[in-house]
């Protein structure tokens, strides 16, 4: 994961903890799902995600991720 995306993820996790006040286990679970999604994007598109690419995500990208999870039995 690129440093700029890592920084965005870290800020998002801080927001979940401090603003949303989610339980640590929930933040961990959300983080694991996001890590899985970012790994999927890297493999699916052949390159790690960038902040610009994340901003351009469409419903089809999420559907492709969910389909891949389904094929893995998740």
PDB file of C-alpha atoms in Angstrom:
ATOM      1  CA  UNK A   1       0.000   0.000   0.000  1.00  0.00           C
ATOM      2  CA  UNK A   2       1.347   3.412  -0.951  1.00  0.00           C
ATOM      3  CA  UNK A   3       2.263   5.860   1.811  1.00  0.00           C
ATOM      4  CA  UNK A   4      -0.464   8.329   0.816  1.00  0.00           C
ATOM      5  CA  UNK A   5      -3.135   5.631   0.997  1.00  0.00           C
ATOM      6  CA  UNK A   6      -1.684   4.382   4.305  1.00  0.00           C
ATOM      7  CA  UNK A   7      -2.062   7.917   5.669  1.00  0.00           C
ATOM      8  CA  UNK A   8      -5.690   8.068   4.531  1.00  0.00           C
ATOM      9  CA  UNK A   9      -6.423   4.698   6.131  1.00  0.00           C
ATOM     10  CA  UNK A  10      -4.778   5.782   9.390  1.00  0.00           C
ATOM     11  CA  UNK A  11      -6.850   8.971   9.459  1.00  0.00           C
ATOM     12  CA  UNK A  12     -10.031   6.991   8.754  1.00  0.00           C
ATOM     13  CA  UNK A  13      -9.240   4.615  11.622  1.00  0.00           C
ATOM     14  CA  UNK A  14      -8.615   7.570  13.948  1.00  0.00           C
ATOM     15  CA  UNK A  15     -11.986   9.023  12.869  1.00  0.00           C
ATOM     16  CA  UNK A  16     -13.759   5.723  13.575  1.00  0.00           C
ATOM     17  CA  UNK A  17     -12.222   5.663  17.033  1.00  0.00           C
ATOM     18  CA  UNK A  18     -12.460   9.292  18.107  1.00  0.00           C
ATOM     19  CA  UNK A  19     -15.479  10.662  16.232  1.00  0.00           C
ATOM     20  CA  UNK A  20     -17.637   7.589  15.768  1.00  0.00           C
ATOM     21  CA  UNK A  21     -16.407   6.100  19.060  1.00  0.00           C
ATOM     22  CA  UNK A  22     -16.566   2.571  17.705  1.00  0.00           C
ATOM     23  CA  UNK A  23     -15.348  -0.326  19.778  1.00  0.00           C
ATOM     24  CA  UNK A  24     -11.756  -1.418  19.141  1.00  0.00           C
ATOM     25  CA  UNK A  25     -12.944  -4.792  17.806  1.00  0.00           C
ATOM     26  CA  UNK A  26     -15.220  -3.027  15.309  1.00  0.00           C
ATOM     27  CA  UNK A  27     -12.396  -0.775  14.106  1.00  0.00           C
ATOM     28  CA  UNK A  28     -10.190  -3.835  13.720  1.00  0.00           C
ATOM     29  CA  UNK A  29     -12.885  -5.677  11.737  1.00  0.00           C
ATOM     30  CA  UNK A  30     -13.532  -2.665   9.480  1.00  0.00           C
ATOM     31  CA  UNK A  31      -9.789  -2.309   8.956  1.00  0.00           C
ATOM     32  CA  UNK A  32      -9.445  -5.954   7.974  1.00  0.00           C
ATOM     33  CA  UNK A  33     -12.243  -5.556   5.419  1.00  0.00           C
ATOM     34  CA  UNK A  34     -10.617  -2.429   4.015  1.00  0.00           C
ATOM     35  CA  UNK A  35      -7.222  -4.153   3.812  1.00  0.00           C
ATOM     36  CA  UNK A  36      -8.887  -7.016   1.939  1.00  0.00           C
ATOM     37  CA  UNK A  37     -10.561  -4.557  -0.438  1.00  0.00           C
ATOM     38  CA  UNK A  38      -7.318  -2.684  -1.118  1.00  0.00           C
ATOM     39  CA  UNK A  39      -5.499  -5.964  -1.772  1.00  0.00           C
ATOM     40  CA  UNK A  40      -8.296  -6.968  -4.143  1.00  0.00           C
ATOM     41  CA  UNK A  41      -8.005  -3.667  -6.020  1.00  0.00           C
ATOM     42  CA  UNK A  42      -4.251  -4.065  -6.377  1.00  0.00           C
ATOM     43  CA  UNK A  43      -4.662  -7.526  -7.875  1.00  0.00           C
ATOM     44  CA  UNK A  44      -7.728  -6.665  -9.929  1.00  0.00           C
ATOM     45  CA  UNK A  45      -6.199  -3.559 -11.478  1.00  0.00           C
ATOM     46  CA  UNK A  46      -2.570  -4.633 -11.486  1.00  0.00           C
ATOM     47  CA  UNK A  47      -1.364  -1.736  -9.328  1.00  0.00           C
ATOM     48  CA  UNK A  48      -1.867  -0.520  -5.775  1.00  0.00           C
ATOM     49  CA  UNK A  49      -4.731   1.891  -5.182  1.00  0.00           C
ATOM     50  CA  UNK A  50      -4.041   5.610  -5.157  1.00  0.00           C
ATOM     51  CA  UNK A  51      -6.108   8.337  -3.477  1.00  0.00           C
ATOM     52  CA  UNK A  52      -7.313   9.443  -6.912  1.00  0.00           C
ATOM     53  CA  UNK A  53      -8.393   5.919  -7.847  1.00  0.00           C
ATOM     54  CA  UNK A  54     -10.205   5.536  -4.533  1.00  0.00           C
ATOM     55  CA  UNK A  55     -12.110   8.750  -5.232  1.00  0.00           C
ATOM     56  CA  UNK A  56     -13.155   7.366  -8.624  1.00  0.00           C
ATOM     57  CA  UNK A  57     -14.515   4.030  -7.379  1.00  0.00           C
ATOM     58  CA  UNK A  58     -17.864   2.996  -8.766  1.00  0.00           C
ATOM     59  CA  UNK A  59     -20.505   0.488  -7.728  1.00  0.00           C
ATOM     60  CA  UNK A  60     -19.075  -2.046 -10.181  1.00  0.00           C
ATOM     61  CA  UNK A  61     -15.760  -2.012  -8.299  1.00  0.00           C
ATOM     62  CA  UNK A  62     -17.481  -2.954  -5.059  1.00  0.00           C
ATOM     63  CA  UNK A  63     -19.582  -5.587  -6.830  1.00  0.00           C
ATOM     64  CA  UNK A  64     -16.435  -7.141  -8.291  1.00  0.00           C
ATOM     65  CA  UNK A  65     -14.920  -7.257  -4.794  1.00  0.00           C
ATOM     66  CA  UNK A  66     -18.028  -8.876  -3.329  1.00  0.00           C
ATOM     67  CA  UNK A  67     -18.133 -11.405  -6.173  1.00  0.00           C
ATOM     68  CA  UNK A  68     -14.481 -12.298  -5.524  1.00  0.00           C
ATOM     69  CA  UNK A  69     -15.238 -12.762  -1.812  1.00  0.00           C
ATOM     70  CA  UNK A  70     -18.203 -14.954  -2.694  1.00  0.00           C
ATOM     71  CA  UNK A  71     -16.009 -17.140  -4.913  1.00  0.00           C
ATOM     72  CA  UNK A  72     -13.690 -17.567  -1.910  1.00  0.00           C
ATOM     73  CA  UNK A  73     -16.640 -18.714   0.180  1.00  0.00           C
ATOM     74  CA  UNK A  74     -16.843 -15.549   2.267  1.00  0.00           C
TER      75      UNK A  74
END
